mmCIF file of C-alpha atoms and ligand atoms in Angstrom:
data_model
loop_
_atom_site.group_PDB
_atom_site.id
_atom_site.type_symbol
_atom_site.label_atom_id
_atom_site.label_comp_id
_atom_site.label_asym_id
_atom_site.label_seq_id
_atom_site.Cartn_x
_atom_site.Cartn_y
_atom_site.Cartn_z
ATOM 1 C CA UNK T 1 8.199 -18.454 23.096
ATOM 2 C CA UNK T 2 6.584 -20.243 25.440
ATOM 3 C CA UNK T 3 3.447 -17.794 25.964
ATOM 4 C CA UNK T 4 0.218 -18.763 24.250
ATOM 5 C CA UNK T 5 -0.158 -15.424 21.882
ATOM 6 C CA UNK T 6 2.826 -16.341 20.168
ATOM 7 C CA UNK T 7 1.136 -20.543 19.841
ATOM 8 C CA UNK T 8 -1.341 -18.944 18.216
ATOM 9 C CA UNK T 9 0.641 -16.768 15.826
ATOM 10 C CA UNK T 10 2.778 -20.068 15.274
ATOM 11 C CA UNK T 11 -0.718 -21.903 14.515
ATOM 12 C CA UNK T 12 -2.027 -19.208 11.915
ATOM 13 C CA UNK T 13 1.721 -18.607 10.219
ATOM 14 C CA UNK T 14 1.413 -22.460 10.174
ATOM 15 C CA UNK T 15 -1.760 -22.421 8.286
ATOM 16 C CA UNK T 16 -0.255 -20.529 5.311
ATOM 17 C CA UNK T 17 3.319 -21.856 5.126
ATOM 18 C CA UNK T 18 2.670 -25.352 5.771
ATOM 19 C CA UNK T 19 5.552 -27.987 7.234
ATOM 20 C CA UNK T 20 8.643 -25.964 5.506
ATOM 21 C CA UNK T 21 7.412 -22.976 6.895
ATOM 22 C CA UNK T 22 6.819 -24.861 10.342
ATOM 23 C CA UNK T 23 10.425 -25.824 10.459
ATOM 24 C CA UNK T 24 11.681 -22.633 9.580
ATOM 25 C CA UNK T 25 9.397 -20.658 12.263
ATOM 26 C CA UNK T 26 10.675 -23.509 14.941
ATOM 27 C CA UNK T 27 14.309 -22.649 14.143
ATOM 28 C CA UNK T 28 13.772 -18.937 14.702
ATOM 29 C CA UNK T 29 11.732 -19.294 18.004
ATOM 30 C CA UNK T 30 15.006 -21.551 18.570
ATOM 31 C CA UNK T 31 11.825 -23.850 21.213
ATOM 32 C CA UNK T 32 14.468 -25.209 24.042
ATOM 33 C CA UNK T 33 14.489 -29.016 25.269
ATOM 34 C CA UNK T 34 11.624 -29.942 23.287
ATOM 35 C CA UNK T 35 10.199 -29.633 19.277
ATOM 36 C CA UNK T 36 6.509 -28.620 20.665
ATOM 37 C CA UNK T 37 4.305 -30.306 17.437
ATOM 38 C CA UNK T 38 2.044 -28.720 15.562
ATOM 39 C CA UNK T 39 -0.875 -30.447 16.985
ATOM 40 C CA UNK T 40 0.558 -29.501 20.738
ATOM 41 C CA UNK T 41 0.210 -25.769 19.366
ATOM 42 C CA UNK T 42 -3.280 -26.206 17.958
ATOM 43 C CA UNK T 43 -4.699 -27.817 21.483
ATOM 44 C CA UNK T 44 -2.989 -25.132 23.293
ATOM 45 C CA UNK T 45 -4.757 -22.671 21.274
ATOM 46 C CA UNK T 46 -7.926 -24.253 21.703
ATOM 47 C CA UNK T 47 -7.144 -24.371 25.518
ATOM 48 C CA UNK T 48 -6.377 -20.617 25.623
ATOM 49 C CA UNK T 49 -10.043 -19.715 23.717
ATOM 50 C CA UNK T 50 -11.715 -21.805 25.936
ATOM 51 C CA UNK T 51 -10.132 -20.123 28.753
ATOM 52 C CA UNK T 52 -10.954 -17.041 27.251
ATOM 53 C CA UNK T 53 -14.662 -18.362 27.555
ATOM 54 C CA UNK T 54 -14.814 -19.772 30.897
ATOM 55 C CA UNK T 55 -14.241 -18.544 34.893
ATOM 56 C CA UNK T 56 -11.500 -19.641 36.188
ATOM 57 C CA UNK T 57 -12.299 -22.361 37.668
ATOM 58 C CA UNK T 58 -13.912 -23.924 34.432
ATOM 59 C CA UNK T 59 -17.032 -24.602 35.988
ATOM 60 C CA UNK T 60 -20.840 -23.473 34.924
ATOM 61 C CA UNK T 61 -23.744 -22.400 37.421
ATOM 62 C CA UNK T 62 -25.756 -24.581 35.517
ATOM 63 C CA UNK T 63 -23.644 -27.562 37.268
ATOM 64 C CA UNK T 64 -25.368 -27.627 40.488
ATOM 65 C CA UNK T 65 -24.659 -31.088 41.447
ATOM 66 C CA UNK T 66 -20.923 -31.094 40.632
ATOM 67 C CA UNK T 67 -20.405 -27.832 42.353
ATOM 68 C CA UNK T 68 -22.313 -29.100 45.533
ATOM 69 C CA UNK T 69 -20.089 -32.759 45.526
ATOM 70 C CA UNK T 70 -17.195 -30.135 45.189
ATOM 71 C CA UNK T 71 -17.913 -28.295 48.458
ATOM 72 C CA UNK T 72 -19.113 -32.183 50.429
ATOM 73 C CA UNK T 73 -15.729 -33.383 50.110
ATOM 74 C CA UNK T 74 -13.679 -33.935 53.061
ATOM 75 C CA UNK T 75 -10.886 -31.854 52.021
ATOM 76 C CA UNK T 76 -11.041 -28.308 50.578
ATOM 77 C CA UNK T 77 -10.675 -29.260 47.053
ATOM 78 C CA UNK T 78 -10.759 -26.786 43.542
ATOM 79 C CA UNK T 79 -11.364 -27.471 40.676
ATOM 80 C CA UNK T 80 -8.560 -26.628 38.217
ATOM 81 C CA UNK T 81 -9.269 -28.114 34.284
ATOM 82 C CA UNK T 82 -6.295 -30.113 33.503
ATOM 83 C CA UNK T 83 -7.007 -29.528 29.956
ATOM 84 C CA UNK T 84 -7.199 -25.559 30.213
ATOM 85 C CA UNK T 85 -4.488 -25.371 32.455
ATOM 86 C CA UNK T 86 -1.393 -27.009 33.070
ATOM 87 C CA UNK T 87 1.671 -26.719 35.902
ATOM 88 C CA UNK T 88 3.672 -23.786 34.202
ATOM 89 C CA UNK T 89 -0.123 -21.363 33.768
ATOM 90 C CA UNK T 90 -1.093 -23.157 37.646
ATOM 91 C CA UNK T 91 2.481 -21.692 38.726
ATOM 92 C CA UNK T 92 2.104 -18.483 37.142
ATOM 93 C CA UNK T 93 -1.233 -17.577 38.074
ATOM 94 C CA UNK T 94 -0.239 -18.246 41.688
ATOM 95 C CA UNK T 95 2.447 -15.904 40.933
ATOM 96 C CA UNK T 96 -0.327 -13.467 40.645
ATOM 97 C CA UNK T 97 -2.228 -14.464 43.635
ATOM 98 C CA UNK T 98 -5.366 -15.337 41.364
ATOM 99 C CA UNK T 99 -5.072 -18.770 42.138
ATOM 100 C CA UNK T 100 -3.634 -20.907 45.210
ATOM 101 C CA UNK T 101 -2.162 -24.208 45.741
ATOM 102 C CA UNK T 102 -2.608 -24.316 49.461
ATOM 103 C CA UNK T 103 -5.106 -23.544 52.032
ATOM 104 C CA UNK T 104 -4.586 -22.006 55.547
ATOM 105 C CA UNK T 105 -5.240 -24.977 57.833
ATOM 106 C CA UNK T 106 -5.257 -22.639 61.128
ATOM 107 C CA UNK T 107 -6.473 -19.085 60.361
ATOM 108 C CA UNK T 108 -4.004 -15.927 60.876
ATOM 109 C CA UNK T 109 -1.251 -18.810 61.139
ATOM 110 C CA UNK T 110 1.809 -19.290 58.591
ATOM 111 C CA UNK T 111 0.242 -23.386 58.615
ATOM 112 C CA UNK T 112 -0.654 -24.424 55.134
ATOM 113 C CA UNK T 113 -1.733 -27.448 53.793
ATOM 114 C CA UNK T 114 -1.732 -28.212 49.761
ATOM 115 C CA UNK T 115 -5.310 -27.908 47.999
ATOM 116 C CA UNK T 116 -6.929 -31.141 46.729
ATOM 117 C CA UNK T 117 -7.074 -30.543 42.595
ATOM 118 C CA UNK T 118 -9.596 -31.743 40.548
ATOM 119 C CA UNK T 119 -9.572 -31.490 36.970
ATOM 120 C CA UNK T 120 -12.856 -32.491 34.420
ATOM 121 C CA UNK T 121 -10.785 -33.091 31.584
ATOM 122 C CA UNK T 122 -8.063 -34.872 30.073
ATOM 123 C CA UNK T 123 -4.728 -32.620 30.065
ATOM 124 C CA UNK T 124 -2.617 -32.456 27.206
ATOM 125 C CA UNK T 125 -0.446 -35.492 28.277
ATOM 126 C CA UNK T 126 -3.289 -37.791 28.823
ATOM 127 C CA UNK T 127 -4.240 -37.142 25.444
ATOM 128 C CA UNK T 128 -1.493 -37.903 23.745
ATOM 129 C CA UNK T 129 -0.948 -41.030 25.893
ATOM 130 C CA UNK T 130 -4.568 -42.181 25.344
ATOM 131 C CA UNK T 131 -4.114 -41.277 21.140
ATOM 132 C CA UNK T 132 -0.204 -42.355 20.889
ATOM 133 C CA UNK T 133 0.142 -45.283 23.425
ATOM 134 C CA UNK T 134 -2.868 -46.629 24.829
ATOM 135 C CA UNK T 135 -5.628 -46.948 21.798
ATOM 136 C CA UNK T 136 -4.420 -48.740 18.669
ATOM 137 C CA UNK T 137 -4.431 -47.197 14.748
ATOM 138 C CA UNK T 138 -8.250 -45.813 15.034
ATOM 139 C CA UNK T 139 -7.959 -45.676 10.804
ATOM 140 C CA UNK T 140 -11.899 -45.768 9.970
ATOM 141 C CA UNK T 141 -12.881 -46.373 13.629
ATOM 142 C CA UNK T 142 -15.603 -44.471 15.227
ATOM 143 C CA UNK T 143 -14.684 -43.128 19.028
ATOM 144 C CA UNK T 144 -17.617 -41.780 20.966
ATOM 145 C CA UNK T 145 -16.535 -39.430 24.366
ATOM 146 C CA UNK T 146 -19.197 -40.007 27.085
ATOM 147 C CA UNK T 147 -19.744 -36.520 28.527
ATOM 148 C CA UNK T 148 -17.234 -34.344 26.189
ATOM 149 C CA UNK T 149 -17.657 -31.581 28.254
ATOM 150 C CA UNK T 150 -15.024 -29.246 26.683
ATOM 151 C CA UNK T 151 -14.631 -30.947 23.726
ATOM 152 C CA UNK T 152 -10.469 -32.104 24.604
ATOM 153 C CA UNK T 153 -11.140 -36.110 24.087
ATOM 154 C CA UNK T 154 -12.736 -35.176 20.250
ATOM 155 C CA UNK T 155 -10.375 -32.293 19.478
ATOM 156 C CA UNK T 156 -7.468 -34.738 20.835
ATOM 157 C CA UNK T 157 -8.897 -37.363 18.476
ATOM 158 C CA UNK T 158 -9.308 -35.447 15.544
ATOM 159 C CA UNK T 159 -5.179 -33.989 16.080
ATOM 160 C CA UNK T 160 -3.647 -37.477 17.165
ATOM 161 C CA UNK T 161 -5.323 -40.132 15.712
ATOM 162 C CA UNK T 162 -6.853 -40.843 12.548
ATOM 163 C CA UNK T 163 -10.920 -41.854 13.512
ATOM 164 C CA UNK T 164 -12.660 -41.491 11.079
ATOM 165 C CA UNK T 165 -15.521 -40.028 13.383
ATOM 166 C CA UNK T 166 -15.304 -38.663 16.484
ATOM 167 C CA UNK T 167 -18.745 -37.921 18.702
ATOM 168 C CA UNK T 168 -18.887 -36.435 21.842
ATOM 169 C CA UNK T 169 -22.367 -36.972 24.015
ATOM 170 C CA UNK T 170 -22.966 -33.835 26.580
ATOM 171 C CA UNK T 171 -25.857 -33.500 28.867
ATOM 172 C CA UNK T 172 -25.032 -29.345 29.590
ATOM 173 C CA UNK T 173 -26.236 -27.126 26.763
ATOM 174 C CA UNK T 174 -23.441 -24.391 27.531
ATOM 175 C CA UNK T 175 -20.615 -26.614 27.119
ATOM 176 C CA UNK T 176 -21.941 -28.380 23.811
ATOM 177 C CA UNK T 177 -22.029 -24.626 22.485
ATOM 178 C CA UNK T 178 -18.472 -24.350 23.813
ATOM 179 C CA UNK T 179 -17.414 -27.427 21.767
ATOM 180 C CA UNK T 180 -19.280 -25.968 18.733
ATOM 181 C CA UNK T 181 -17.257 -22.810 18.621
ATOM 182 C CA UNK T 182 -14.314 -24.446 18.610
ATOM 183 C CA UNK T 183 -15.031 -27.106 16.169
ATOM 184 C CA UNK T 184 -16.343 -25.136 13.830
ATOM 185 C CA UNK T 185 -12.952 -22.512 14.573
ATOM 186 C CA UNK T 186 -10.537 -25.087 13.913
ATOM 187 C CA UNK T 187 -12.490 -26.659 11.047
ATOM 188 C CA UNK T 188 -13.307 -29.917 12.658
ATOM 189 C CA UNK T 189 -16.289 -30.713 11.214
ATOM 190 C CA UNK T 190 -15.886 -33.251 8.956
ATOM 191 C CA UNK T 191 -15.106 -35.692 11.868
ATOM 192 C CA UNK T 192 -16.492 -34.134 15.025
ATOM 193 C CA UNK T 193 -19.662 -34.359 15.762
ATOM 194 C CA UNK T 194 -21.350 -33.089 19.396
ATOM 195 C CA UNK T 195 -24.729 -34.249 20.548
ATOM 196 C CA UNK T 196 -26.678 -32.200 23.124
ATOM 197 C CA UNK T 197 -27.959 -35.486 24.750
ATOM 198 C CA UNK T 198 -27.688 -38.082 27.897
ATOM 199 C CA UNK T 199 -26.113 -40.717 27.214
ATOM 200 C CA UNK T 200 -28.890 -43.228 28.380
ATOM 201 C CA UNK T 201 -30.844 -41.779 25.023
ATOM 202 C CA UNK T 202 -28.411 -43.007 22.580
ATOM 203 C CA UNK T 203 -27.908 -46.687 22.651
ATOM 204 C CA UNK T 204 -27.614 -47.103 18.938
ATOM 205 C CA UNK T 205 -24.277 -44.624 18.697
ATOM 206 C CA UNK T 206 -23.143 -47.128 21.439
ATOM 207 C CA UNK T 207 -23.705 -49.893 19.903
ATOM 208 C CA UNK T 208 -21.665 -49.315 16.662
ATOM 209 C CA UNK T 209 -18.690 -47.681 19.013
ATOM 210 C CA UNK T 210 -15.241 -48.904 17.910
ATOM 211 C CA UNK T 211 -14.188 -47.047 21.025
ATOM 212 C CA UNK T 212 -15.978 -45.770 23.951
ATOM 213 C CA UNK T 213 -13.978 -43.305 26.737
ATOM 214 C CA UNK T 214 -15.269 -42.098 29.817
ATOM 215 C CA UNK T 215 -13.561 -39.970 31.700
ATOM 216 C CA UNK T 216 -15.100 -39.847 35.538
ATOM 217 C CA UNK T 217 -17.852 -38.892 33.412
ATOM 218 C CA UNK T 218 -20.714 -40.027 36.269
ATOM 219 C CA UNK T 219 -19.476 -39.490 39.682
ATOM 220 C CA UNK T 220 -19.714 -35.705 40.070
ATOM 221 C CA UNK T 221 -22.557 -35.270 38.342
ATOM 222 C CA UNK T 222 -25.266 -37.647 38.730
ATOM 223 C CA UNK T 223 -26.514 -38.972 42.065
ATOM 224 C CA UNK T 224 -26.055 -42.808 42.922
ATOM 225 C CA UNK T 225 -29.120 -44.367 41.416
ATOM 226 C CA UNK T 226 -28.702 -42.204 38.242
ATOM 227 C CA UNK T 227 -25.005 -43.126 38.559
ATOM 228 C CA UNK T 228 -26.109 -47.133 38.424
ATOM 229 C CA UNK T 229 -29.017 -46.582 35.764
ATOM 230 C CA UNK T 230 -26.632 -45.375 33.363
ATOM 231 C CA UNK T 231 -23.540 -47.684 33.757
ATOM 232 C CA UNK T 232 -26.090 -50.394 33.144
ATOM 233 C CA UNK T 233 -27.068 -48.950 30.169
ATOM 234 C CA UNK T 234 -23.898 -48.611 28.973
ATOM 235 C CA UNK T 235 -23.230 -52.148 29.479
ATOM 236 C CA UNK T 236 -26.377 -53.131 28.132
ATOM 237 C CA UNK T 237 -25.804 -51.416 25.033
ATOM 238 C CA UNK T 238 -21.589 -51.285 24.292
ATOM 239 C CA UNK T 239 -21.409 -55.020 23.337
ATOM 240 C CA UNK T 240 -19.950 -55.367 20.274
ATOM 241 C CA UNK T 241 -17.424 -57.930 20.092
ATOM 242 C CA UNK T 242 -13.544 -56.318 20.189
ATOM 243 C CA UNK T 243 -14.442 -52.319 20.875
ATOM 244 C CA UNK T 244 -12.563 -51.120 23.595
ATOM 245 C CA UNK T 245 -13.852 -49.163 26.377
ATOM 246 C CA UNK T 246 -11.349 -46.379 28.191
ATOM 247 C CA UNK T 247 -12.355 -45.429 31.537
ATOM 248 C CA UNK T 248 -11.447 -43.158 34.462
ATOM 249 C CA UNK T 249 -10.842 -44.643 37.256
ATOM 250 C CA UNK T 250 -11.068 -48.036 36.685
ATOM 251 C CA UNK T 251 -14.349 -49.619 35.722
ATOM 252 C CA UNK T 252 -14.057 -51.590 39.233
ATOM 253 C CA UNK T 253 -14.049 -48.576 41.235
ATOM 254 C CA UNK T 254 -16.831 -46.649 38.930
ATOM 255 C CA UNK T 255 -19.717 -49.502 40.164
ATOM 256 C CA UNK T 256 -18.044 -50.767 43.106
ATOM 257 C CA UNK T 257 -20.332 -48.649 45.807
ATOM 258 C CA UNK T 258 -23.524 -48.369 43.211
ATOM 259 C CA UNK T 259 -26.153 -51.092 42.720
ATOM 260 C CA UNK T 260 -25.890 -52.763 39.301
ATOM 261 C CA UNK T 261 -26.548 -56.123 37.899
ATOM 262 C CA UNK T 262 -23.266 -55.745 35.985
ATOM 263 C CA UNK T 263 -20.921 -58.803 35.763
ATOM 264 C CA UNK T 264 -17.896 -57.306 34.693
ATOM 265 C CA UNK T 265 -15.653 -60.658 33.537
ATOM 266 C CA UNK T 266 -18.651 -61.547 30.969
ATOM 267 C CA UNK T 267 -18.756 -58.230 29.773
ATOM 268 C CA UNK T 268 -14.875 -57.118 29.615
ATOM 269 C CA UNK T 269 -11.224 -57.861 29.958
ATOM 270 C CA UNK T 270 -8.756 -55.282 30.717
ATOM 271 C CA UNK T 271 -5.664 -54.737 28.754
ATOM 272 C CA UNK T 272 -2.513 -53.762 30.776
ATOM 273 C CA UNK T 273 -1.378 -50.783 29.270
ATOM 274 C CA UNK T 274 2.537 -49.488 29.865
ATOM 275 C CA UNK T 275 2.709 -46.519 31.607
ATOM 276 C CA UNK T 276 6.779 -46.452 30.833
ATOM 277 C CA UNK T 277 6.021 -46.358 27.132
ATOM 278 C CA UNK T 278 5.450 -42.735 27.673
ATOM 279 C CA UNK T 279 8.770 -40.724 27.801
ATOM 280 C CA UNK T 280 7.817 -36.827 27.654
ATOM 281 C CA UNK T 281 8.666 -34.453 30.254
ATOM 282 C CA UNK T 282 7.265 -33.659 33.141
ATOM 283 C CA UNK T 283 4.638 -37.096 32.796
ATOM 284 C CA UNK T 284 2.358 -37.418 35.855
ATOM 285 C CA UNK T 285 2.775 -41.416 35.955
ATOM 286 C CA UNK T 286 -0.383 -41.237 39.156
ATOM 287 C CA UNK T 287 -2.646 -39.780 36.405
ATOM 288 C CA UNK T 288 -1.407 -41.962 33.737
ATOM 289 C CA UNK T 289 -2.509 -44.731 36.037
ATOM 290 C CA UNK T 290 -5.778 -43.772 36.298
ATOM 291 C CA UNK T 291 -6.479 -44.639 32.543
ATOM 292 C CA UNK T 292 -7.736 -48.032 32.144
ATOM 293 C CA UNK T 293 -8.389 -49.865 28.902
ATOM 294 C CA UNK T 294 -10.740 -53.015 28.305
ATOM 295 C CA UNK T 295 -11.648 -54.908 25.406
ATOM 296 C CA UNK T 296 -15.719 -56.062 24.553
ATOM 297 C CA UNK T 297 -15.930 -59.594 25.130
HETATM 298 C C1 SAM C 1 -15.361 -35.162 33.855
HETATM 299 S S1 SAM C 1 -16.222 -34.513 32.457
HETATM 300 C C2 SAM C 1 -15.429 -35.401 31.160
HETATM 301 C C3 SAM C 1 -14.684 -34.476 30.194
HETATM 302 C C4 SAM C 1 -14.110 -35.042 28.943
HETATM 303 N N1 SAM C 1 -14.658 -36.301 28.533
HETATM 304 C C5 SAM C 1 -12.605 -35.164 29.070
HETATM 305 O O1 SAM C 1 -12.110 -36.244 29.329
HETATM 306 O O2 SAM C 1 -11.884 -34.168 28.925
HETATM 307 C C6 SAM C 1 -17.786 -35.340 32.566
HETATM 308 C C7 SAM C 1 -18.890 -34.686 31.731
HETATM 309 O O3 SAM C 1 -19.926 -35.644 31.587
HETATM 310 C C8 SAM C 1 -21.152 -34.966 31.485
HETATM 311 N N2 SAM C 1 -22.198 -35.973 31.806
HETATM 312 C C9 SAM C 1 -22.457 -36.546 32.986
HETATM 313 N N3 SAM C 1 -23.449 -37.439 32.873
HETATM 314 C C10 SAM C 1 -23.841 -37.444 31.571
HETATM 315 C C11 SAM C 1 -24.835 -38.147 30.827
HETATM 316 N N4 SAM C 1 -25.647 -39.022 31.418
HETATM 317 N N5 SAM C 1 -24.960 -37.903 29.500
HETATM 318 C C12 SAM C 1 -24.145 -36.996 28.893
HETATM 319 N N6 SAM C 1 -23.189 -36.291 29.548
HETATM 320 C C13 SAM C 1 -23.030 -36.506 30.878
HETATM 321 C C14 SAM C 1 -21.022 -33.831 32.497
HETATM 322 O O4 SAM C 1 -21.909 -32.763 32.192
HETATM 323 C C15 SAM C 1 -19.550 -33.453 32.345
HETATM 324 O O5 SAM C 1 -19.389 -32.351 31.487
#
């Protein structure tokens, strides 16, 4: 039940039964501990074609600059996509030997030490605390995603919330074909809407945000001064009054060691969000944290 073939046969039985025959299909697969929704099933789906598409470490050659910050940092780090992969696929693959949690810290010893992780997208859990928790009804709102990458922040959107657009701004051709597969597989076209584009060329889809996320959408891939030309020109442009901005890590830590004229109490306030509110299994409450809301002044 819990393997991603049958997800997918639940999502295309779905498709042609509808709710009754969702209910009935969920009593026969007799799902334990948890009712996985509908919308869970369609995002795992999604997650298993874009694994289907991508290495295993979710990462293009094209992304020279990420992969080189990768291999500077002080620890030996991998990347694992939070969003393609989560603990119980990590676990098994292990299982296999195709991918490792640890590292050995003294070689031809039995010493290990655990890997550093880093994902480049929103998991499944973040999503649905972003959509279900953190953002407010999104009825008729437009949500932009600054760097969509894989496309999990629009498909997330279009699943949990009711935006009534969704665009997603992405600097690397390869993954904006990615996202166009998928949207046009799962028929999300009539709300989701991917521009090949960097960000500092669209100030006009900025300024008429209702909601603006960015998901360490800089750091890893732009160098410093890059890094400080474009969070101005975020600020510069995301101004209307009320729109709320979601950022990872907080927008603090994002300019803190970059060079920007940014005054950050004239320009936002932040809005405590409840990371208790959020009561699924197996919640990763130092991710959750991460997630930081703030409202346009
Ligand atoms: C960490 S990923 C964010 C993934 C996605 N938003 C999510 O939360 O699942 C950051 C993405 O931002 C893109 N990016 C970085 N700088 C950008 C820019 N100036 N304009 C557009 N995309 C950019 C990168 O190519 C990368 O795919």
């Amino acid at each position: 039940v819990h393997t991603f073939t049958s997800h997918c046969a639940i999502v295309s039985q779905t498709r042609t039964l509808g709710s009754a025959g969702l209910c009935s299909i969920l009593r026969v697969y007799n799902f334990d501990e948890f009712i996985l929704s509908n919308n869970d099933v369609v995002l795992r789906s999604i997650a298993e074609d874009l694994r289907n598409c991508l290495p295993i470490e979710a990462m293009l050659n094209s992304e020279h600059l990420a992969i080189q910050k990768i291999l500077e940092q002080p620890e030996p780090t991998v990347h694992v996509d939070a969003f393609l992969y989560d603990d119980d696929i990590i676990d098994s693959l292990c299982e296999k030997g195709k991918m490792s949690r640890n590292y050995c810290v003294v070689c031809g010893s039995h010493k290990t030490a655990p890997l550093e992780f880093i994902s480049h997208s929103f998991s499944l859990m973040e999503l649905k605390f972003l959509y279900q928790y953190a953002l407010p009804d999104l009825t008729g709102k437009i949500l932009v995603d600054v760097g969509s990458r894989l496309g999990a922040v629009l498909f997330g959107g279009y699943l949990y919330s009711s935006a009534s657009q969704l665009y997603g701004v992405e600097m690397n051709a390869d993954f904006c074909q990615l996202q166009e597969m998928i949207i046009t597989k799962y028929q999300f076209t009539d709300r989701v809407k991917v521009l090949h584009s960097d960000i500092c060329t669209q100030a006009s889809l900025l300024q008429n945000a209702d909601v603006v996320v960015m998901n360490n959408v800089f750091e890893y891939f732009l160098n410093r001064l890059e890094q400080a030309r474009a969070w101005e020109f975020i600020s510069h442009n995301m101004r209307k009054k009320g729109s709320l901005l979601v950022t990872v890590p907080s927008l603090e830590e994002s300019i803190s060691n970059l060079q920007t004229d940014i005054l950050l109490s004239q320009w936002v306030e932040e809005m405590k969000l409840d990371y208790d509110v959020y009561m699924e299994k197996d919640i990763d409450r130092e991710a959750l944290e991460e997630i930081h809301l703030y409202k346009i002044l």
